């Protein structure tokens, strides 16, 4: 099965993804606590300007403004009955910009977590999660998304529900997890584990990888983990532009365009083919990343020491992929027997 | 598993049983925790001793492994649920016996943010550590926080945010408290995935807590300082 993304991947070594949605919408006046997805209807010009800025900076793939577009997330803004409309509009806006780019630009329909915890630990049933994702995917595909793009997922259960929804809707899927807790996701998934389960998901992702998390160094360690466990996988790297800082009432990420350019080179060396930025990444970062990738001769896999030296310290000593493998194994067990 | 069923809790002596309860909390075994609580009470333990020696100590161990990246959110949620089940038995008894509380906390996720996983963990771990916790849930405007601290007069106010889009709202709450001249009456702790220590300082919080285990340690140390000041003043 081919689609716009696999077709483009067949002709290119690497593709540049886009940058941050939230960070940039704040700069355009989005207020803390407001739903970015509502802007697809109330401020379409600003959403298109956001996409246009990324396309002009060289992005080959743009993500729709629909991260929080599931009914569980929209409920907070009393918009849970507008899932189809808001997601369709999100895809249409990105589509308009992509189709006028003068080169091939892929529209990826962003799907973030529901914010709920799935059974058995939490209360959201698998069936309800699948239904919610299906609803969002329907809107995105109706609006012209080329591929569904799961982001910032932390639980295996939620990933499986998303993949099932994509399979049920016949939508091509890419999915990135956020590895933000000692190199694992909040729910304990390691990079290796993700690489191992990905091929057997209900919809096999075209590409797998990592986004957001805790800085570029950690994210590249995750990419190394994935590419080691699944050398043939197409891998996504979408790191934050540094660390969030609070300056004059706004969140500012401290990663410079130069740092992100170097991160992009290292991501390529680590084996990622789809490279972009997450929170804090602006058009100026993307431009630097594009230039860096175009001028870069792919080098060998970087060592952790090299990543540390060039991008900064890791947030944790280990990322749970060491020899023991099985991660969250309790060190104590019910004894006697 | 058959071999695990072979453990008869009521046949263990007190020390073994408490150890076993620490293990059972670690493994999130709710029914076993309730059984253990009832056995200890039946043996004449005070509700306060059951709480501190069996449950709080057990959750402390869980907290350490969570902090060290050995346990993750799912395991901690299961452990906290098991502790909550045990607390369900102890709570009415603790109220009757007037057992000491470590302190009181009001906690909530800020306006615009529906994420409550981290906040719930902090809430449960704080209860597990012996604090009285008033949980305001998600999406709280500043009015909710003000009303709750007025009503409950807590020692600590906790705020949580998971989004870079909502974390600035914490400053709105702290600034409003300053305007009203009540900021320094409370210890303000903040937490959430996108936050960091520098952010906590910049918005005027007393501390940023990286995770639920750190939140408990931080809360305890602030309570100890408050206690010491009270003694020094008295």
PDB file of N, CA and C in Angstrom, chain A residues 5-17 60-61 149 206-209 223 227 231-237 264 266-276 293 298:
ATOM      1  N   UNK A   5       2.854   9.879   1.703  1.00  0.00           N
ATOM      2  CA  UNK A   5       4.066   9.896   2.530  1.00  0.00           C
ATOM      3  C   UNK A   5       5.079   8.841   2.071  1.00  0.00           C
ATOM      4  N   UNK A   6       4.605   7.622   1.822  1.00  0.00           N
ATOM      5  CA  UNK A   6       5.550   6.583   1.401  1.00  0.00           C
ATOM      6  C   UNK A   6       6.120   6.910   0.015  1.00  0.00           C
ATOM      7  N   UNK A   7       5.289   7.523  -0.830  1.00  0.00           N
ATOM      8  CA  UNK A   7       5.780   7.922  -2.154  1.00  0.00           C
ATOM      9  C   UNK A   7       6.926   8.928  -2.026  1.00  0.00           C
ATOM     10  N   UNK A   8       6.736   9.893  -1.151  1.00  0.00           N
ATOM     11  CA  UNK A   8       7.764  10.919  -0.990  1.00  0.00           C
ATOM     12  C   UNK A   8       9.020  10.321  -0.346  1.00  0.00           C
ATOM     13  N   UNK A   9       8.796   9.428   0.617  1.00  0.00           N
ATOM     14  CA  UNK A   9       9.932   8.775   1.277  1.00  0.00           C
ATOM     15  C   UNK A   9      10.758   7.949   0.288  1.00  0.00           C
ATOM     16  N   UNK A  10      10.084   7.454  -0.757  1.00  0.00           N
ATOM     17  CA  UNK A  10      10.787   6.630  -1.750  1.00  0.00           C
ATOM     18  C   UNK A  10      11.755   7.472  -2.563  1.00  0.00           C
ATOM     19  N   UNK A  11      11.528   8.783  -2.583  1.00  0.00           N
ATOM     20  CA  UNK A  11      12.385   9.645  -3.415  1.00  0.00           C
ATOM     21  C   UNK A  11      13.384  10.453  -2.598  1.00  0.00           C
ATOM     22  N   UNK A  12      13.245  10.401  -1.272  1.00  0.00           N
ATOM     23  CA  UNK A  12      14.084  11.264  -0.447  1.00  0.00           C
ATOM     24  C   UNK A  12      14.706  10.486   0.705  1.00  0.00           C
ATOM     25  N   UNK A  13      15.927  10.852   1.037  1.00  0.00           N
ATOM     26  CA  UNK A  13      16.621  10.243   2.176  1.00  0.00           C
ATOM     27  C   UNK A  13      15.963  10.638   3.496  1.00  0.00           C
ATOM     28  N   UNK A  14      15.665  11.915   3.607  1.00  0.00           N
ATOM     29  CA  UNK A  14      15.078  12.450   4.840  1.00  0.00           C
ATOM     30  C   UNK A  14      14.012  13.471   4.505  1.00  0.00           C
ATOM     31  N   UNK A  15      13.094  13.688   5.416  1.00  0.00           N
ATOM     32  CA  UNK A  15      12.080  14.719   5.264  1.00  0.00           C
ATOM     33  C   UNK A  15      12.111  15.608   6.504  1.00  0.00           C
ATOM     34  N   UNK A  16      11.892  16.910   6.271  1.00  0.00           N
ATOM     35  CA  UNK A  16      11.831  17.832   7.401  1.00  0.00           C
ATOM     36  C   UNK A  16      10.379  17.965   7.857  1.00  0.00           C
ATOM     37  N   UNK A  17      10.160  17.701   9.147  1.00  0.00           N
ATOM     38  CA  UNK A  17       8.830  17.886   9.734  1.00  0.00           C
ATOM     39  C   UNK A  17       8.692  19.339  10.173  1.00  0.00           C
ATOM     40  N   UNK A  60       8.648  19.556   4.923  1.00  0.00           N
ATOM     41  CA  UNK A  60       8.053  18.652   3.939  1.00  0.00           C
ATOM     42  C   UNK A  60       6.771  18.018   4.468  1.00  0.00           C
ATOM     43  N   UNK A  61       6.617  18.037   5.770  1.00  0.00           N
ATOM     44  CA  UNK A  61       5.442  17.444   6.416  1.00  0.00           C
ATOM     45  C   UNK A  61       4.918  18.472   7.419  1.00  0.00           C
ATOM     46  N   UNK A 149      -1.248  11.040  12.361  1.00  0.00           N
ATOM     47  CA  UNK A 149       0.025  11.189  13.060  1.00  0.00           C
ATOM     48  C   UNK A 149      -0.213  11.258  14.569  1.00  0.00           C
ATOM     49  N   UNK A 206       3.747   3.493   9.442  1.00  0.00           N
ATOM     50  CA  UNK A 206       4.739   3.730   8.394  1.00  0.00           C
ATOM     51  C   UNK A 206       6.053   4.135   9.047  1.00  0.00           C
ATOM     52  N   UNK A 207       5.931   4.979  10.071  1.00  0.00           N
ATOM     53  CA  UNK A 207       7.119   5.435  10.790  1.00  0.00           C
ATOM     54  C   UNK A 207       6.815   5.511  12.275  1.00  0.00           C
ATOM     55  N   UNK A 208       7.829   5.235  13.081  1.00  0.00           N
ATOM     56  CA  UNK A 208       7.685   5.293  14.534  1.00  0.00           C
ATOM     57  C   UNK A 208       8.790   6.183  15.085  1.00  0.00           C
ATOM     58  N   UNK A 209       8.597   6.672  16.302  1.00  0.00           N
ATOM     59  CA  UNK A 209       9.652   7.506  16.856  1.00  0.00           C
ATOM     60  C   UNK A 209       9.246   8.200  18.128  1.00  0.00           C
ATOM     61  N   UNK A 223      15.971   7.671  19.952  1.00  0.00           N
ATOM     62  CA  UNK A 223      16.094   7.307  18.535  1.00  0.00           C
ATOM     63  C   UNK A 223      17.141   6.194  18.371  1.00  0.00           C
ATOM     64  N   UNK A 227      16.305   2.599  16.679  1.00  0.00           N
ATOM     65  CA  UNK A 227      16.991   2.148  15.463  1.00  0.00           C
ATOM     66  C   UNK A 227      17.845   0.905  15.749  1.00  0.00           C
ATOM     67  N   UNK A 231      16.262  -1.938  13.094  1.00  0.00           N
ATOM     68  CA  UNK A 231      17.131  -1.243  12.129  1.00  0.00           C
ATOM     69  C   UNK A 231      16.427  -0.883  10.818  1.00  0.00           C
ATOM     70  N   UNK A 232      15.342  -1.591  10.494  1.00  0.00           N
ATOM     71  CA  UNK A 232      14.668  -1.331   9.224  1.00  0.00           C
ATOM     72  C   UNK A 232      13.523  -0.335   9.340  1.00  0.00           C
ATOM     73  N   UNK A 233      13.200   0.066  10.550  1.00  0.00           N
ATOM     74  CA  UNK A 233      12.063   0.973  10.742  1.00  0.00           C
ATOM     75  C   UNK A 233      12.392   2.364  10.201  1.00  0.00           C
ATOM     76  N   UNK A 234      11.366   3.049   9.721  1.00  0.00           N
ATOM     77  CA  UNK A 234      11.505   4.464   9.371  1.00  0.00           C
ATOM     78  C   UNK A 234      11.247   5.236  10.660  1.00  0.00           C
ATOM     79  N   UNK A 235      12.213   6.055  11.042  1.00  0.00           N
ATOM     80  CA  UNK A 235      12.156   6.619  12.401  1.00  0.00           C
ATOM     81  C   UNK A 235      11.986   8.148  12.387  1.00  0.00           C
ATOM     82  N   UNK A 236      11.146   8.579  13.318  1.00  0.00           N
ATOM     83  CA  UNK A 236      10.797   9.999  13.476  1.00  0.00           C
ATOM     84  C   UNK A 236      11.506  10.588  14.696  1.00  0.00           C
ATOM     85  N   UNK A 237      12.085  11.781  14.548  1.00  0.00           N
ATOM     86  CA  UNK A 237      12.654  12.508  15.683  1.00  0.00           C
ATOM     87  C   UNK A 237      12.059  13.912  15.696  1.00  0.00           C
ATOM     88  N   UNK A 264      19.552  18.136  14.391  1.00  0.00           N
ATOM     89  CA  UNK A 264      19.041  17.535  13.150  1.00  0.00           C
ATOM     90  C   UNK A 264      20.103  16.640  12.501  1.00  0.00           C
ATOM     91  N   UNK A 266      22.616  15.150  14.032  1.00  0.00           N
ATOM     92  CA  UNK A 266      22.800  13.968  14.873  1.00  0.00           C
ATOM     93  C   UNK A 266      21.622  12.996  14.732  1.00  0.00           C
ATOM     94  N   UNK A 267      20.422  13.557  14.559  1.00  0.00           N
ATOM     95  CA  UNK A 267      19.240  12.701  14.390  1.00  0.00           C
ATOM     96  C   UNK A 267      19.392  11.877  13.111  1.00  0.00           C
ATOM     97  N   UNK A 268      19.888  12.521  12.072  1.00  0.00           N
ATOM     98  CA  UNK A 268      20.123  11.827  10.797  1.00  0.00           C
ATOM     99  C   UNK A 268      21.174  10.718  10.990  1.00  0.00           C
ATOM    100  N   UNK A 269      22.256  11.061  11.686  1.00  0.00           N
ATOM    101  CA  UNK A 269      23.317  10.082  11.940  1.00  0.00           C
ATOM    102  C   UNK A 269      22.792   8.913  12.781  1.00  0.00           C
ATOM    103  N   UNK A 270      21.852   9.223  13.679  1.00  0.00           N
ATOM    104  CA  UNK A 270      21.297   8.178  14.547  1.00  0.00           C
ATOM    105  C   UNK A 270      20.313   7.286  13.798  1.00  0.00           C
ATOM    106  N   UNK A 271      19.960   7.683  12.576  1.00  0.00           N
ATOM    107  CA  UNK A 271      19.117   6.827  11.753  1.00  0.00           C
ATOM    108  C   UNK A 271      17.709   7.339  11.518  1.00  0.00           C
ATOM    109  N   UNK A 272      17.383   8.538  12.021  1.00  0.00           N
ATOM    110  CA  UNK A 272      16.043   9.091  11.782  1.00  0.00           C
ATOM    111  C   UNK A 272      15.954   9.611  10.351  1.00  0.00           C
ATOM    112  N   UNK A 273      14.782   9.411   9.759  1.00  0.00           N
ATOM    113  CA  UNK A 273      14.564   9.949   8.398  1.00  0.00           C
ATOM    114  C   UNK A 273      13.542  11.068   8.390  1.00  0.00           C
ATOM    115  N   UNK A 274      12.723  11.122   9.415  1.00  0.00           N
ATOM    116  CA  UNK A 274      11.723  12.183   9.523  1.00  0.00           C
ATOM    117  C   UNK A 274      12.119  13.030  10.720  1.00  0.00           C
ATOM    118  N   UNK A 275      12.575  14.254  10.446  1.00  0.00           N
ATOM    119  CA  UNK A 275      13.197  15.043  11.507  1.00  0.00           C
ATOM    120  C   UNK A 275      12.526  16.413  11.601  1.00  0.00           C
ATOM    121  N   UNK A 276      12.125  16.765  12.814  1.00  0.00           N
ATOM    122  CA  UNK A 276      11.493  18.068  13.026  1.00  0.00           C
ATOM    123  C   UNK A 276      11.659  18.498  14.458  1.00  0.00           C
ATOM    124  N   UNK A 293      20.540  19.856   7.325  1.00  0.00           N
ATOM    125  CA  UNK A 293      20.326  18.536   6.723  1.00  0.00           C
ATOM    126  C   UNK A 293      20.773  18.524   5.264  1.00  0.00           C
ATOM    127  N   UNK A 298      25.825  12.060   5.756  1.00  0.00           N
ATOM    128  CA  UNK A 298      25.476  11.201   6.880  1.00  0.00           C
ATOM    129  C   UNK A 298      26.705  10.499   7.445  1.00  0.00           C
TER     130      UNK A 298
END
